[in-house]
Short mmCIF file of C-alpha atoms (C1' of nucleotides) in Angstrom, two decimals:
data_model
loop_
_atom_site.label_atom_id
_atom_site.label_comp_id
_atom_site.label_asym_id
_atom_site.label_seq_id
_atom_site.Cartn_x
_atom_site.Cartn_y
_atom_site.Cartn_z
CA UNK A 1 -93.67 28.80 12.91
CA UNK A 2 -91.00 28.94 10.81
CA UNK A 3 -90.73 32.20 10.68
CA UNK A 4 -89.96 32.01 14.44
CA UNK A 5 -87.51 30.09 14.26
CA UNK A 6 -85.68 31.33 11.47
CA UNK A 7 -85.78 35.01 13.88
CA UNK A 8 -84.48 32.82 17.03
CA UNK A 9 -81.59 31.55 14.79
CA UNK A 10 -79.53 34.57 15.44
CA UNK A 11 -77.38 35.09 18.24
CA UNK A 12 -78.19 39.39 17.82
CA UNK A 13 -81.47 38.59 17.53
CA UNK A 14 -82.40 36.96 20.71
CA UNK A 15 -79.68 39.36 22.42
CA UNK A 16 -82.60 42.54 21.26
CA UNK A 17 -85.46 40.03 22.15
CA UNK A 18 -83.68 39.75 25.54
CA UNK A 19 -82.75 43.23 26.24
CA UNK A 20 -86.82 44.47 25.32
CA UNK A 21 -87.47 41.06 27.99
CA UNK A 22 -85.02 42.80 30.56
CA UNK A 23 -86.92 46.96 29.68
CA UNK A 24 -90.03 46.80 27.57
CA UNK A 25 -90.81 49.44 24.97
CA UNK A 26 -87.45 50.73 24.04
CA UNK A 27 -86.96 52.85 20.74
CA UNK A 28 -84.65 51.86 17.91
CA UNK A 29 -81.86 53.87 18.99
CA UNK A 30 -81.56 52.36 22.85
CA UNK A 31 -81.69 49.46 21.35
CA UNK A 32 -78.59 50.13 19.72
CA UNK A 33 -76.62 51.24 22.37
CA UNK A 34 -73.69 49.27 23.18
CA UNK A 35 -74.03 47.05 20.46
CA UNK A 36 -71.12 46.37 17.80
CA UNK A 37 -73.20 46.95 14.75
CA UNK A 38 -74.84 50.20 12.77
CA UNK A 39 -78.45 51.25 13.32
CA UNK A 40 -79.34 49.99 10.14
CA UNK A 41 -78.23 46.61 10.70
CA UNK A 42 -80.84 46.89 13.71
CA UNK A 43 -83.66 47.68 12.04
CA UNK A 44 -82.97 45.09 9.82
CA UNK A 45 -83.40 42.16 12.42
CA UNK A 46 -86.10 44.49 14.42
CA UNK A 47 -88.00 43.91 11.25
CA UNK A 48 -87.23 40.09 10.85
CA UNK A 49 -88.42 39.77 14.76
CA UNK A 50 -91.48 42.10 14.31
CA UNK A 51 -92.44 40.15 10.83
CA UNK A 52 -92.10 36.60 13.01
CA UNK A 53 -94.94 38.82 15.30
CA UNK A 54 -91.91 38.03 18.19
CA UNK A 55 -92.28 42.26 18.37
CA UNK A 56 -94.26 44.46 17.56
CA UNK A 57 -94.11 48.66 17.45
CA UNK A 58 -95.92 51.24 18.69
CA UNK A 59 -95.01 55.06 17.21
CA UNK A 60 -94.98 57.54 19.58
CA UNK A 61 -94.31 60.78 17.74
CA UNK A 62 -90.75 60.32 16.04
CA UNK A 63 -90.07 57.65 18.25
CA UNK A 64 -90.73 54.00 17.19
CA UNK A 65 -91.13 51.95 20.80
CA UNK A 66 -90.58 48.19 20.59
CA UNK A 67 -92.28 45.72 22.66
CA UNK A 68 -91.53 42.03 23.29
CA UNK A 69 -94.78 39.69 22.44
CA UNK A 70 -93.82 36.20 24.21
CA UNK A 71 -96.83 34.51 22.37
CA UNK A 72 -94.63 33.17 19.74
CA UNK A 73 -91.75 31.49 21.77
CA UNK A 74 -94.85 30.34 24.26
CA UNK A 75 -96.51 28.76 21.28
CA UNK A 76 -93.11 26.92 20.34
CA UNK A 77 -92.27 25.83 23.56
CA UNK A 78 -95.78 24.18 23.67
CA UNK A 79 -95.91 23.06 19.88
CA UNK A 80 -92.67 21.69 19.37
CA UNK A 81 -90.30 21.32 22.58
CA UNK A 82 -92.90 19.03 24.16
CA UNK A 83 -93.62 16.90 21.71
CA UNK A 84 -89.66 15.79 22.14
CA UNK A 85 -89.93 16.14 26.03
CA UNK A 86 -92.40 13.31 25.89
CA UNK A 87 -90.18 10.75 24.08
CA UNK A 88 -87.06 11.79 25.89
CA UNK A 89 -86.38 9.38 28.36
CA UNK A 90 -87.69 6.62 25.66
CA UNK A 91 -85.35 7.81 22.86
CA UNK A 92 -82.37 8.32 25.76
CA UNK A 93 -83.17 4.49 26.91
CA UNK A 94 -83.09 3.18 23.51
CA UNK A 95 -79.57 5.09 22.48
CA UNK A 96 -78.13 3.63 25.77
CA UNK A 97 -79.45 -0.23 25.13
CA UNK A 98 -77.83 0.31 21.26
CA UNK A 99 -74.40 1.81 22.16
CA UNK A 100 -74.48 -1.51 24.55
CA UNK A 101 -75.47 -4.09 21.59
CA UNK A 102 -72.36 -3.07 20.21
CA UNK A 103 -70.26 -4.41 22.46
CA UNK A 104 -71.34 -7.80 21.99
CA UNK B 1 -76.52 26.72 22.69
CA UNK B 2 -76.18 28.89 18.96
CA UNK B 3 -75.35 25.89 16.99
CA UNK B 4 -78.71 24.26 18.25
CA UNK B 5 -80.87 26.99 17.30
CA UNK B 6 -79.31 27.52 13.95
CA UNK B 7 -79.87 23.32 13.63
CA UNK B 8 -83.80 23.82 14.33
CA UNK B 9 -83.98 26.78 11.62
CA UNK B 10 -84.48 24.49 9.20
CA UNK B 11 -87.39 23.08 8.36
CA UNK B 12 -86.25 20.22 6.55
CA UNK B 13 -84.02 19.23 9.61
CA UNK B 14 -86.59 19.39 11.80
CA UNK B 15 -88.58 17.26 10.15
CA UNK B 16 -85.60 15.26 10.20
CA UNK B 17 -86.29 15.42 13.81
CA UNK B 18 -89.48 14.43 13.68
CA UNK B 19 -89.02 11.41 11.96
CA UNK B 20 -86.56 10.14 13.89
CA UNK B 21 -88.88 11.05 16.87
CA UNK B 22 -91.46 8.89 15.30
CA UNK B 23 -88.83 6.06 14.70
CA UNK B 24 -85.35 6.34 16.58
CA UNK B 25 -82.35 4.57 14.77
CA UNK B 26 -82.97 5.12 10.92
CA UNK B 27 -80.53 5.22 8.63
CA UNK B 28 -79.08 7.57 6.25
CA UNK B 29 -81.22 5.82 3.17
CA UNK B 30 -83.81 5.59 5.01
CA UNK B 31 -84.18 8.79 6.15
CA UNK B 32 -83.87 9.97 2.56
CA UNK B 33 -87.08 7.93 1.68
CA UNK B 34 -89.87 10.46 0.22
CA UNK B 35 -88.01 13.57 0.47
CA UNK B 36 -87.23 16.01 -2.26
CA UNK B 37 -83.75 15.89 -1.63
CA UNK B 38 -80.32 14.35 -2.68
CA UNK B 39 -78.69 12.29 -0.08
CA UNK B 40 -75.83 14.31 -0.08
CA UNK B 41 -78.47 17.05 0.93
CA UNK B 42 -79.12 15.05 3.90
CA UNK B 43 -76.25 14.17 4.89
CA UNK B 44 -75.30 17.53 5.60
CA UNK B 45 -78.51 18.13 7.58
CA UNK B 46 -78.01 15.34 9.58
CA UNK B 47 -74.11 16.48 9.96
CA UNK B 48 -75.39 20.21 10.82
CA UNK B 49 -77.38 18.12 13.25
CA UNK B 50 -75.03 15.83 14.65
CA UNK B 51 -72.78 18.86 15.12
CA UNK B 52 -75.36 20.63 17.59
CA UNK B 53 -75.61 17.61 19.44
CA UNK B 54 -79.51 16.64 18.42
CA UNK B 55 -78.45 13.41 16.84
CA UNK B 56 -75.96 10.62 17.77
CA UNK B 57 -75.07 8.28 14.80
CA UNK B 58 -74.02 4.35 15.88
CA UNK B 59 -72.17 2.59 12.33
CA UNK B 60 -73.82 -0.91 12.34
CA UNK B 61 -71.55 -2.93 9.85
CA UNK B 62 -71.95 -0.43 6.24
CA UNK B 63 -75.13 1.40 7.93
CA UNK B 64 -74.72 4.26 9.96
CA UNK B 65 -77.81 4.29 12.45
CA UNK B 66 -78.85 7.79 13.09
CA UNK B 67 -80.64 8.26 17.18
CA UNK B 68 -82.56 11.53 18.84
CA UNK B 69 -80.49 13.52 21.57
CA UNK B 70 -84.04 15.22 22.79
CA UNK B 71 -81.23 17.04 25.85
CA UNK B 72 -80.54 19.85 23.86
CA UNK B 73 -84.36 20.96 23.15
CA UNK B 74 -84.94 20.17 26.33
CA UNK B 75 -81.81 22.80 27.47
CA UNK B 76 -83.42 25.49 25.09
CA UNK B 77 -86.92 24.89 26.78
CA UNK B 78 -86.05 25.17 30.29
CA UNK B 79 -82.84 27.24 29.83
CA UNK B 80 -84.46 30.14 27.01
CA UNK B 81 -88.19 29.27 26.95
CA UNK B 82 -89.26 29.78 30.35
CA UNK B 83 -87.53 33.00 30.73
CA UNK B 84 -90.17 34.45 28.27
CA UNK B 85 -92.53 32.72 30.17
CA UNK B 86 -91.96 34.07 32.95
CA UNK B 87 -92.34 37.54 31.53
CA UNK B 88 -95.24 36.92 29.46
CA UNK B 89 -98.42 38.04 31.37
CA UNK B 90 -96.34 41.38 32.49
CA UNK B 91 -95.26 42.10 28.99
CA UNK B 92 -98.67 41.05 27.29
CA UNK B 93 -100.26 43.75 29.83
CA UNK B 94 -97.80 46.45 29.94
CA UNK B 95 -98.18 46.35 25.66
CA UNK B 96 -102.02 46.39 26.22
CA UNK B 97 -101.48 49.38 28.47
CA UNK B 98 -99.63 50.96 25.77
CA UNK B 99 -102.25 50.79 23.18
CA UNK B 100 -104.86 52.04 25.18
CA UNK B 101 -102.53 54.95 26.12
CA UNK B 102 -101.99 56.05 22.66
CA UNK B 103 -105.97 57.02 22.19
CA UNK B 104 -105.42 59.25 24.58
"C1'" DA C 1 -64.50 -12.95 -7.26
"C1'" DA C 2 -68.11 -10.02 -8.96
"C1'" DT C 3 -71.80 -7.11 -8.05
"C1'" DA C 4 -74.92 -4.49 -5.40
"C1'" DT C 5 -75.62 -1.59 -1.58
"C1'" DA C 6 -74.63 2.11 2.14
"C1'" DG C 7 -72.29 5.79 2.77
"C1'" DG C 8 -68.31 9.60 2.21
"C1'" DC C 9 -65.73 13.42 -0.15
"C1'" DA C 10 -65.15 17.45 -2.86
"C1'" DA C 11 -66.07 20.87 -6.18
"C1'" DC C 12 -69.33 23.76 -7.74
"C1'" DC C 13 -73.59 26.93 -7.81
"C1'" DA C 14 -77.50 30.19 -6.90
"C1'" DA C 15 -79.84 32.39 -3.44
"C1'" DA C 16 -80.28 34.08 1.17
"C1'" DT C 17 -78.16 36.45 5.05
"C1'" DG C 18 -75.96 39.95 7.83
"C1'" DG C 19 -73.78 43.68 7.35
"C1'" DT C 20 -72.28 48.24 5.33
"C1'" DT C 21 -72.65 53.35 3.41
"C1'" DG C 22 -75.17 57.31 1.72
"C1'" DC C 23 -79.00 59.91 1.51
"C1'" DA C 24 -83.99 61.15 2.51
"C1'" DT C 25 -87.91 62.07 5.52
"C1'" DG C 26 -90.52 63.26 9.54
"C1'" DT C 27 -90.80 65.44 14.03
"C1'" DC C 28 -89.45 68.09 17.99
"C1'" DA C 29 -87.26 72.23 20.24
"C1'" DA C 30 -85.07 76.89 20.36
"C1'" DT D 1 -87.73 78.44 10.77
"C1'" DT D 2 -83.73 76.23 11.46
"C1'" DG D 3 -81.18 72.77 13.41
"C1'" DA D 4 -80.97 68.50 15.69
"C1'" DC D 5 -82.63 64.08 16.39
"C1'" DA D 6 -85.21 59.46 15.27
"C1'" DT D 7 -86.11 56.70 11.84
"C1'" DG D 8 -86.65 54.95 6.79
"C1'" DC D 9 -85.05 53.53 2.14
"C1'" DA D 10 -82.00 51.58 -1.22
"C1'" DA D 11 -77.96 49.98 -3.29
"C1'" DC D 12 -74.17 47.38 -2.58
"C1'" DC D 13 -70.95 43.67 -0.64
"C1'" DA D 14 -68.87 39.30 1.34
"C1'" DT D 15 -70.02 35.16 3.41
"C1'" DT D 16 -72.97 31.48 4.52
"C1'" DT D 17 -76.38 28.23 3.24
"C1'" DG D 18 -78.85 24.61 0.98
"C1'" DG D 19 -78.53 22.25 -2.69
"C1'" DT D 20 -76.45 19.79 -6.78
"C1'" DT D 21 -73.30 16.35 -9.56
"C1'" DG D 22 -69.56 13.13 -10.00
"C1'" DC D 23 -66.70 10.01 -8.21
"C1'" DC D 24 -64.65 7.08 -4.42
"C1'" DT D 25 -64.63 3.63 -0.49
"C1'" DA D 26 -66.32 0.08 2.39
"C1'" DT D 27 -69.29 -3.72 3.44
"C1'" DA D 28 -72.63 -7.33 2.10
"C1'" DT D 29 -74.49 -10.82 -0.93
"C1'" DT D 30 -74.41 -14.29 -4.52
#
DNA sequence: AATATAGGCAACCAAATGGTTGCATGTCAA
DNA sequence: TTGACATGCAACCATTTGGTTGCCTATATT
């Protein structure tokens, strides 16, 4: 889990995860296109998104093809964002009735 | 939207997050209780997550009351979650499709 | 007034991070 | 078989990060 979010913490990062959302299965090098940065820098966070399992690689001759696997972002929407959507309106409540005590 | 993800990379602010979860309105000191951390530590977790908007503080005579904002996990859930979600069963399939092709 | 308590500020430090360059390897095509 | 192309590996670098220590300030308490 950590892992995960450590690989979301990076604005390039979700950009690739969001590029292989918008065309599965692109190679290393499409992936680069257009993109301020080297190939090498790339690979880098391809490998910090495939070791958080948010990607994972299929070789295809000399070409490396990169595919998105939503399980992990699924899994942290359901593990951890919930959990907080539950107390929301409780925690919102309680902020508003405290930011009022002070006034008296 | 960056700032908030770079906030949740950390484990030890998230579990920041999950105590005040459990009990809204701690303070600094108490919030320090049982961790394996200076308060000076935490104090620049909680200001990392004060800065991305996760927690409000309220100064209550020489205490500084630290509350939940549960909006911005809520914003990455419905604004960054679900687009995955969306995606997931086609992506999930068109992977599978691609490892059975490679056998061939 | 004296002391304890809650928190703030700033300098410092080691390790992790995000990036680079240079070179090597594997595979396809002419 | 000889380029050309796709990727891999490794060393290096600057900056950020997560943490520390030491000291200072402000508010309670007695």
């Amino acid at each position: 889990m950590d892992e995960v979010f450590k690989a979301l913490a990076d604005a390039s990062r979700r950009s690739l995860l969001d590029r292989l959302h918008a065309k599965n299965g692109q190679t290393l090098n499409e992936l680069c296109d257009g993109l301020a940065m080297t190939r090498q820098a790339v690979t880098k966070h391809l490998g910090i998104l495939e070791a958080a399992n948010l990607v994972t690689t299929l070789r295809h001759g000399r070409e490396k093809l990169h595919y998105l696997n939503p399980v992990p972002i699924h899994q942290i929407g359901e593990r951890w964002i919930k959990k907080f959507e539950r107390g929301k309106l409780a925690a919102l409540s309680e902020l508003k009735r405290q930011l009022e005590k002070r006034d008296e």
